[in-house]
GROMACS .gro file of C-alpha atoms in nm:
model
  356
    1MET     CA    1  -1.063   1.495  -0.178
    2ASP     CA    2  -1.318   1.268  -0.015
    3SER     CA    3  -1.247   0.916  -0.138
    4TYR     CA    4  -1.131   0.738  -0.447
    5MET     CA    5  -1.129   0.376  -0.579
    6ILE     CA    6  -1.005   0.139  -0.856
    7ARG     CA    7  -1.163  -0.155  -1.035
    8LEU     CA    8  -0.878  -0.395  -1.098
    9SER     CA    9  -0.773  -0.738  -1.219
   10SER     CA   10  -0.865  -1.067  -1.052
   11PRO     CA   11  -0.697  -1.123  -0.714
   12PHE     CA   12  -0.500  -1.430  -0.619
   13THR     CA   13  -0.648  -1.691  -0.386
   14TYR     CA   14  -0.499  -1.758  -0.048
   15ASN     CA   15  -0.600  -2.034   0.192
   16HIS     CA   16  -0.567  -1.974   0.562
   17LYS     CA   17  -0.673  -2.115   0.897
   18CYS     CA   18  -0.833  -1.920   1.176
   19TYR     CA   19  -0.715  -1.970   1.532
   20LEU     CA   20  -0.900  -1.896   1.853
   21PHE     CA   21  -0.684  -1.705   2.100
   22ALA     CA   22  -0.955  -1.578   2.334
   23ASN     CA   23  -0.864  -1.797   2.629
   24GLN     CA   24  -0.487  -1.773   2.603
   25LYS     CA   25  -0.288  -1.548   2.832
   26LEU     CA   26  -0.095  -1.250   2.700
   27SER     CA   27   0.237  -1.384   2.824
   28ARG     CA   28   0.202  -1.686   2.601
   29HIS     CA   29   0.229  -1.473   2.289
   30PHE     CA   30   0.574  -1.344   2.375
   31THR     CA   31   0.760  -1.670   2.446
   32SER     CA   32   0.939  -1.651   2.114
   33PHE     CA   33   1.078  -1.303   2.072
   34ASN     CA   34   1.195  -1.207   1.728
   35PHE     CA   35   1.521  -1.015   1.743
   36ARG     CA   36   1.490  -0.887   1.388
   37LEU     CA   37   1.496  -0.522   1.491
   38GLN     CA   38   1.783  -0.564   1.733
   39SER     CA   39   1.983  -0.745   1.469
   40ARG     CA   40   1.912  -0.465   1.227
   41LYS     CA   41   2.041  -0.210   1.475
   42ASN     CA   42   2.351  -0.416   1.546
   43SER     CA   43   2.435  -0.487   1.184
   44THR     CA   44   2.737  -0.335   1.019
   45SER     CA   45   2.536  -0.198   0.730
   46ASP     CA   46   2.509   0.172   0.664
   47ALA     CA   47   2.139   0.178   0.760
   48LYS     CA   48   2.066   0.446   1.016
   49GLU     CA   49   1.882   0.369   1.336
   50PHE     CA   50   1.518   0.470   1.348
   51ASP     CA   51   1.494   0.833   1.459
   52GLU     CA   52   1.179   0.848   1.670
   53SER     CA   53   1.196   1.224   1.735
   54ALA     CA   54   1.237   1.310   1.369
   55PHE     CA   55   0.958   1.073   1.266
   56GLU     CA   56   0.715   1.215   1.522
   57ALA     CA   57   0.804   1.577   1.440
   58GLU     CA   58   0.741   1.516   1.071
   59ARG     CA   59   0.417   1.331   1.144
   60LEU     CA   60   0.287   1.618   1.353
   61ARG     CA   61   0.388   1.871   1.090
   62LEU     CA   62   0.209   1.685   0.813
   63ASP     CA   63  -0.095   1.626   1.033
   64ALA     CA   64  -0.123   1.998   1.100
   65LYS     CA   65  -0.088   2.073   0.730
   66ALA     CA   66  -0.353   1.819   0.637
   67ARG     CA   67  -0.599   1.952   0.896
   68GLU     CA   68  -0.552   2.306   0.772
   69SER     CA   69  -0.623   2.182   0.421
   70MET     CA   70  -0.939   2.007   0.535
   71ALA     CA   71  -1.047   2.314   0.730
   72TYR     CA   72  -1.017   2.518   0.413
   73ILE     CA   73  -1.229   2.270   0.217
   74SER     CA   74  -1.486   2.243   0.496
   75LYS     CA   75  -1.528   2.620   0.513
   76THR     CA   76  -1.562   2.639   0.137
   77MET     CA   77  -1.825   2.365   0.129
   78THR     CA   78  -2.032   2.490   0.422
   79GLU     CA   79  -2.014   2.867   0.372
   80THR     CA   80  -1.972   2.928  -0.002
   81THR     CA   81  -2.310   2.848  -0.152
   82ALA     CA   82  -2.206   2.850  -0.516
   83GLU     CA   83  -1.917   2.609  -0.470
   84ALA     CA   84  -2.113   2.393  -0.228
   85GLU     CA   85  -2.397   2.347  -0.473
   86ALA     CA   86  -2.151   2.243  -0.742
   87ASP     CA   87  -1.973   1.983  -0.529
   88PRO     CA   88  -2.144   1.644  -0.484
   89LYS     CA   89  -1.968   1.594  -0.150
   90ALA     CA   90  -2.062   1.925   0.015
   91TRP     CA   91  -2.343   1.769   0.220
   92LYS     CA   92  -2.090   1.545   0.393
   93TRP     CA   93  -1.909   1.843   0.542
   94VAL     CA   94  -2.234   1.970   0.696
   95ILE     CA   95  -2.281   1.643   0.884
   96ARG     CA   96  -1.914   1.623   0.984
   97LYS     CA   97  -1.918   1.975   1.126
   98ARG     CA   98  -2.236   1.901   1.321
   99ILE     CA   99  -2.076   1.597   1.488
  100TRP     CA  100  -1.744   1.768   1.557
  101ASP     CA  101  -1.920   2.072   1.709
  102LEU     CA  102  -2.141   1.849   1.924
  103MET     CA  103  -1.852   1.647   2.061
  104GLU     CA  104  -1.657   1.958   2.156
  105ALA     CA  105  -1.964   2.131   2.306
  106GLN     CA  106  -2.055   1.829   2.521
  107ASN     CA  107  -1.691   1.758   2.612
  108ILE     CA  108  -1.710   1.396   2.505
  109ALA     CA  109  -1.386   1.419   2.310
  110GLN     CA  110  -1.040   1.325   2.429
  111ASN     CA  111  -0.701   1.444   2.310
  112PRO     CA  112  -0.595   1.523   2.050
  113ARG     CA  113  -0.830   1.822   2.043
  114PRO     CA  114  -1.005   1.999   1.891
  115VAL     CA  115  -1.159   1.699   1.717
  116HIS     CA  116  -1.242   1.896   1.402
  117HIS     CA  117  -1.087   1.742   1.088
  118ARG     CA  118  -0.990   1.427   1.277
  119ILE     CA  119  -1.136   1.085   1.342
  120PRO     CA  120  -1.250   1.200   1.688
  121ASN     CA  121  -1.098   1.033   1.990
  122PHE     CA  122  -1.412   0.989   2.195
  123VAL     CA  123  -1.476   0.927   2.563
  124GLY     CA  124  -1.536   0.556   2.609
  125ALA     CA  125  -1.319   0.445   2.316
  126SER     CA  126  -1.170   0.163   2.525
  127SER     CA  127  -1.518   0.035   2.616
  128ALA     CA  128  -1.616   0.035   2.249
  129ALA     CA  129  -1.294  -0.151   2.168
  130LYS     CA  130  -1.377  -0.417   2.428
  131LYS     CA  131  -1.718  -0.474   2.271
  132LEU     CA  132  -1.552  -0.496   1.930
  133SER     CA  133  -1.305  -0.755   2.058
  134GLU     CA  134  -1.594  -0.974   2.174
  135LEU     CA  135  -1.746  -0.997   1.825
  136GLU     CA  136  -1.735  -1.349   1.685
  137ALA     CA  137  -1.570  -1.220   1.367
  138PHE     CA  138  -1.289  -1.062   1.572
  139VAL     CA  139  -1.243  -1.362   1.804
  140MET     CA  140  -1.208  -1.597   1.507
  141ALA     CA  141  -0.986  -1.362   1.306
  142ASN     CA  142  -0.623  -1.435   1.233
  143CYS     CA  143  -0.544  -1.095   1.077
  144VAL     CA  144  -0.718  -0.764   1.147
  145LYS     CA  145  -0.667  -0.440   0.958
  146VAL     CA  146  -0.707  -0.139   1.187
  147ASN     CA  147  -0.682   0.232   1.102
  148PRO     CA  148  -0.401   0.430   1.271
  149ASP     CA  149  -0.620   0.689   1.450
  150SER     CA  150  -0.627   0.754   1.825
  151PRO     CA  151  -0.974   0.615   1.912
  152GLN     CA  152  -0.879   0.275   1.765
  153LYS     CA  153  -0.550   0.244   1.959
  154GLN     CA  154  -0.709   0.001   2.206
  155VAL     CA  155  -0.838  -0.209   1.916
  156ARG     CA  156  -0.481  -0.234   1.789
  157PHE     CA  157  -0.364  -0.332   2.137
  158LEU     CA  158  -0.630  -0.601   2.175
  159THR     CA  159  -0.547  -0.736   1.829
  160LEU     CA  160  -0.182  -0.785   1.920
  161SER     CA  161  -0.241  -0.901   2.277
  162ASP     CA  162  -0.479  -1.168   2.146
  163GLY     CA  163  -0.205  -1.310   1.925
  164LYS     CA  164  -0.344  -1.186   1.595
  165LYS     CA  165  -0.166  -1.019   1.307
  166LEU     CA  166  -0.221  -0.644   1.296
  167LEU     CA  167  -0.225  -0.479   0.957
  168THR     CA  168  -0.214  -0.102   0.974
  169PRO     CA  169  -0.136   0.171   0.719
  170GLN     CA  170   0.121   0.441   0.748
  171PRO     CA  171  -0.073   0.761   0.827
  172ARG     CA  172  -0.224   0.900   0.506
  173LEU     CA  173  -0.015   0.647   0.310
  174ARG     CA  174   0.241   0.924   0.278
  175THR     CA  175   0.549   0.737   0.400
  176GLY     CA  176   0.474   0.397   0.258
  177PHE     CA  177   0.195   0.142   0.246
  178PHE     CA  178   0.088  -0.109   0.511
  179SER     CA  179   0.288  -0.262   0.793
  180ILE     CA  180   0.229  -0.592   0.969
  181LEU     CA  181   0.290  -0.640   1.339
  182GLU     CA  182   0.277  -0.966   1.533
  183SER     CA  183   0.320  -1.045   1.899
  184SER     CA  184   0.631  -1.248   1.812
  185MET     CA  185   0.794  -0.923   1.701
  186LEU     CA  186   0.734  -0.763   2.040
  187THR     CA  187   0.783  -0.798   2.413
  188PRO     CA  188   0.521  -0.719   2.679
  189SER     CA  189   0.702  -0.389   2.739
  190THR     CA  190   0.689  -0.280   2.373
  191ILE     CA  191   0.338  -0.389   2.272
  192ASN     CA  192   0.177  -0.062   2.383
  193GLU     CA  193   0.429   0.148   2.191
  194ALA     CA  194   0.373  -0.072   1.885
  195CYS     CA  195   0.012   0.050   1.878
  196THR     CA  196   0.124   0.408   1.800
  197SER     CA  197   0.232   0.555   1.466
  198VAL     CA  198   0.591   0.573   1.585
  199GLY     CA  199   0.574   0.214   1.710
  200VAL     CA  200   0.436   0.086   1.379
  201ALA     CA  201   0.725   0.250   1.195
  202LYS     CA  202   0.972   0.118   1.452
  203TYR     CA  203   0.854  -0.241   1.496
  204GLY     CA  204   0.633  -0.317   1.197
  205ARG     CA  205   0.731  -0.512   0.887
  206PRO     CA  206   0.648  -0.307   0.577
  207ILE     CA  207   0.469  -0.497   0.302
  208GLY     CA  208   0.422  -0.433  -0.067
  209LEU     CA  209   0.147  -0.490  -0.321
  210ASP     CA  210   0.265  -0.847  -0.381
  211GLU     CA  211   0.222  -0.958  -0.019
  212LYS     CA  212   0.005  -1.269   0.009
  213ILE     CA  213  -0.219  -1.193   0.303
  214LYS     CA  214  -0.578  -1.264   0.404
  215VAL     CA  215  -0.750  -1.000   0.616
  216ASP     CA  216  -1.039  -1.136   0.822
  217VAL     CA  217  -1.180  -0.811   0.969
  218ILE     CA  218  -1.145  -0.446   0.873
  219VAL     CA  219  -1.174  -0.184   1.147
  220ILE     CA  220  -1.211   0.177   1.036
  221GLY     CA  221  -1.264   0.503   1.219
  222SER     CA  222  -1.561   0.727   1.147
  223VAL     CA  223  -1.690   1.077   1.205
  224ALA     CA  224  -2.053   0.971   1.153
  225VAL     CA  225  -2.225   0.644   1.070
  226ASP     CA  226  -2.587   0.559   0.990
  227LEU     CA  227  -2.724   0.276   1.205
  228LYS     CA  228  -2.989   0.176   0.953
  229THR     CA  229  -2.787   0.158   0.633
  230GLY     CA  230  -2.424   0.135   0.742
  231ALA     CA  231  -2.342   0.451   0.546
  232ARG     CA  232  -2.025   0.608   0.687
  233LEU     CA  233  -1.843   0.939   0.676
  234GLY     CA  234  -1.473   0.968   0.754
  235LYS     CA  235  -1.284   1.291   0.806
  236GLY     CA  236  -1.285   1.371   0.436
  237GLU     CA  237  -0.948   1.268   0.296
  238GLY     CA  238  -1.057   0.935   0.146
  239PHE     CA  239  -0.773   0.719   0.276
  240ALA     CA  240  -0.998   0.448   0.422
  241GLU     CA  241  -1.141   0.403   0.073
  242LEU     CA  242  -0.799   0.399  -0.092
  243GLU     CA  243  -0.674   0.141   0.159
  244TYR     CA  244  -0.984  -0.071   0.101
  245GLY     CA  245  -0.939  -0.054  -0.275
  246MET     CA  246  -0.575  -0.161  -0.261
  247LEU     CA  247  -0.658  -0.453  -0.034
  248ARG     CA  248  -0.919  -0.562  -0.291
  249TYR     CA  249  -0.651  -0.547  -0.559
  250MET     CA  250  -0.420  -0.763  -0.346
  251GLY     CA  251  -0.692  -1.025  -0.296
  252ALA     CA  252  -0.671  -0.973   0.081
  253ILE     CA  253  -1.043  -0.898   0.120
  254ASP     CA  254  -1.373  -0.948  -0.060
  255ASP     CA  255  -1.738  -0.854  -0.017
  256SER     CA  256  -1.776  -1.095   0.274
  257THR     CA  257  -1.499  -0.935   0.483
  258PRO     CA  258  -1.678  -0.757   0.770
  259VAL     CA  259  -1.617  -0.384   0.806
  260VAL     CA  260  -1.648  -0.263   1.165
  261THR     CA  261  -1.631   0.085   1.313
  262SER     CA  262  -1.605   0.203   1.674
  263VAL     CA  263  -1.766   0.537   1.759
  264HIS     CA  264  -1.937   0.727   2.039
  265ASP     CA  265  -2.315   0.694   2.051
  266CYS     CA  266  -2.351   1.059   1.950
  267GLN     CA  267  -2.177   0.981   1.621
  268ILE     CA  268  -2.463   0.755   1.514
  269VAL     CA  269  -2.693   0.941   1.276
  270ASP     CA  270  -2.994   0.865   1.059
  271ASP     CA  271  -2.966   1.132   0.791
  272ILE     CA  272  -2.688   1.018   0.558
  273PRO     CA  273  -2.856   1.015   0.216
  274VAL     CA  274  -2.767   0.681   0.058
  275GLU     CA  275  -2.858   0.806  -0.287
  276LYS     CA  276  -2.583   1.070  -0.263
  277LEU     CA  277  -2.305   0.829  -0.171
  278LEU     CA  278  -2.036   0.771  -0.430
  279VAL     CA  279  -1.933   0.436  -0.574
  280HIS     CA  280  -1.610   0.430  -0.372
  281ASP     CA  281  -1.763   0.507  -0.030
  282VAL     CA  282  -1.708   0.215   0.211
  283PRO     CA  283  -2.012   0.117   0.422
  284VAL     CA  284  -1.990  -0.064   0.755
  285ASP     CA  285  -2.147  -0.390   0.868
  286ILE     CA  286  -2.111  -0.350   1.244
  287ILE     CA  287  -2.102  -0.046   1.476
  288CYS     CA  288  -1.950  -0.070   1.824
  289THR     CA  289  -2.007   0.206   2.079
  290PRO     CA  290  -1.931   0.222   2.453
  291THR     CA  291  -2.290   0.106   2.521
  292GLN     CA  292  -2.403  -0.116   2.232
  293VAL     CA  293  -2.324  -0.325   1.925
  294ILE     CA  294  -2.531  -0.260   1.613
  295PHE     CA  295  -2.548  -0.490   1.313
  296THR     CA  296  -2.652  -0.263   1.030
  297ASN     CA  297  -2.896  -0.365   0.761
  298ARG     CA  298  -2.639  -0.278   0.498
  299THR     CA  299  -2.759  -0.288   0.139
  300ILE     CA  300  -2.500  -0.042   0.007
  301PRO     CA  301  -2.255  -0.231  -0.219
  302LYS     CA  302  -1.891  -0.235  -0.117
  303PRO     CA  303  -1.634  -0.092  -0.359
  304GLN     CA  304  -1.469  -0.342  -0.590
  305GLY     CA  305  -1.134  -0.163  -0.602
  306ILE     CA  306  -0.994   0.181  -0.679
  307TYR     CA  307  -1.180   0.381  -0.940
  308TRP     CA  308  -0.915   0.565  -1.135
  309ASP     CA  309  -1.168   0.782  -1.313
  310LYS     CA  310  -1.245   0.941  -0.974
  311LEU     CA  311  -0.883   0.999  -0.873
  312SER     CA  312  -0.733   1.335  -0.962
  313GLN     CA  313  -0.374   1.383  -1.078
  314GLU     CA  314  -0.323   1.610  -0.778
  315LYS     CA  315  -0.427   1.337  -0.532
  316LEU     CA  316  -0.226   1.076  -0.721
  317GLY     CA  317   0.079   1.298  -0.693
  318GLN     CA  318   0.056   1.289  -0.313
  319ILE     CA  319   0.068   0.910  -0.274
  320ARG     CA  320   0.365   0.715  -0.406
  321ILE     CA  321   0.211   0.369  -0.366
  322LEU     CA  322  -0.081   0.469  -0.587
  323ARG     CA  323   0.152   0.590  -0.860
  324GLU     CA  324   0.338   0.261  -0.836
  325LEU     CA  325   0.015   0.065  -0.861
  326LYS     CA  326  -0.112   0.267  -1.156
  327SER     CA  327   0.215   0.219  -1.342
  328ARG     CA  328   0.211  -0.154  -1.272
  329ILE     CA  329  -0.143  -0.201  -1.401
  330GLU     CA  330  -0.072   0.001  -1.714
  331GLN     CA  331   0.237  -0.209  -1.785
  332GLU     CA  332   0.050  -0.535  -1.725
  333THR     CA  333  -0.250  -0.443  -1.938
  334GLY     CA  334  -0.077  -0.231  -2.199
  335GLN     CA  335  -0.352   0.027  -2.157
  336LYS     CA  336  -0.347   0.370  -1.999
  337LEU     CA  337  -0.580   0.403  -1.704
  338PRO     CA  338  -0.829   0.691  -1.695
  339CYS     CA  339  -0.776   0.990  -1.470
  340GLY     CA  340  -1.029   1.180  -1.264
  341PRO     CA  341  -1.110   1.548  -1.296
  342SER     CA  342  -0.858   1.801  -1.176
  343GLU     CA  343  -0.886   1.889  -0.809
  344LYS     CA  344  -0.834   2.234  -0.668
  345LEU     CA  345  -0.601   2.176  -0.376
  346PRO     CA  346  -0.609   2.410  -0.073
  347PRO     CA  347  -0.342   2.676  -0.030
  348THR     CA  348  -0.012   2.557   0.115
  349ALA     CA  349  -0.050   2.547   0.490
  350GLN     CA  350   0.195   2.721   0.720
  351ARG     CA  351   0.386   2.506   0.963
  352ARG     CA  352   0.266   2.529   1.321
  353SER     CA  353   0.508   2.515   1.609
  354ARG     CA  354   0.262   2.369   1.859
  355ARG     CA  355   0.220   1.994   1.903
  356SER     CA  356  -0.129   1.867   1.832
   0.00000   0.00000   0.00000
C-alpha cells in the first residue's frame, strides 16, 4: 500500500511558453473574471449546486478511515516481527514513526493533529513555501502541480497569486482525477478558499487523461527526505507515485521536470537506504525548509510510469481513474496488463464523529 507505477506508451508532445509573473501585482491577475461557475449555478439544467458541507463531511470521514487503515499497517510493520521481515516496505514505517513522534514531542506540528499518518503540517510551512516560490524553476513555471495536503496550502496560494496554473489532485484520487485552477477563474476574495480541498472541488476545472498539459514543476509533501540522495518517504499510501505515473502517461512531465518538497528541518534524514527503494518511489530534486534550500545530489532514477505488476487488485479497486486507464491501455494494445500480488487490506474502519 506504499506506492505503485506503470510503464506506458509514448506521450504526446506539447509546446508551451513560460511567462514571468514575479513582478506583477496580485490584482492584475483578476481583471478578467470567469463567470463559469456562476453560470453553472444559474443554468436551468438539473445539475445540483455544489454542497460544501456534504463534501467536507465525506472528506473527513474518508480521511479518518484512511488514517485508521494506515495506523493498522504501521503497527503491523513495526511491532509484528514476522510480518515486518516479510514486507520490503517495513523499514519505511520505522522512519515515518520516528519523524511523527519527534514532531509531536517537540510541538513543531500544526493542525490537523496528531500528525501521525499524515503529511505533517509543520511550523514554518509558510516560510518554506516562500523559499520554494523564489526558486528559478518556480518563478519561470507556467503550470505547477501541488499536492492537496495542509503544509503545501501556501504553495498553492502562491502559485495562483503569481498567475500560474495550479494542477492539484482530488484527495487520494477517490472522487476523480486532477483539477486545474487559474486566477482567471477566481476573485481576490475566493483565491484562499480555492487552495483548500473544498475550494478545488468548487472552483477547479476537472481534467481527464486526454488533457494536453505541460507541468513545469511538481511539488509533493513528505514525511521524511534524505538531503544527500533525494530519497523520499510519504505517508504510505502511494498516491504521489500514482499521480506521477499518470502524468508521465499523459506526457505532462518527463525526467527533467523538477520535483520539489517542502518540509521542516527535522524531517531531513540521512538514513533512507537507497538500495531498498522500489522502482516506483519518486525522489526529489530540491528540498525547501523554513531555513534553507537544498539541491540534492539525486542519482535515483525517476519512475517512467505506473508499474502494473506492482499494483494489487485491491488497490486498483479503490481508484476509478486507474481502472479507466488500465482498460484503455488494454483496449489500445490488445493485451492484458499484468497485476500485482494480492494485498491484505486493513479491517474496515469505524466512522469517527469527531472532526480531524
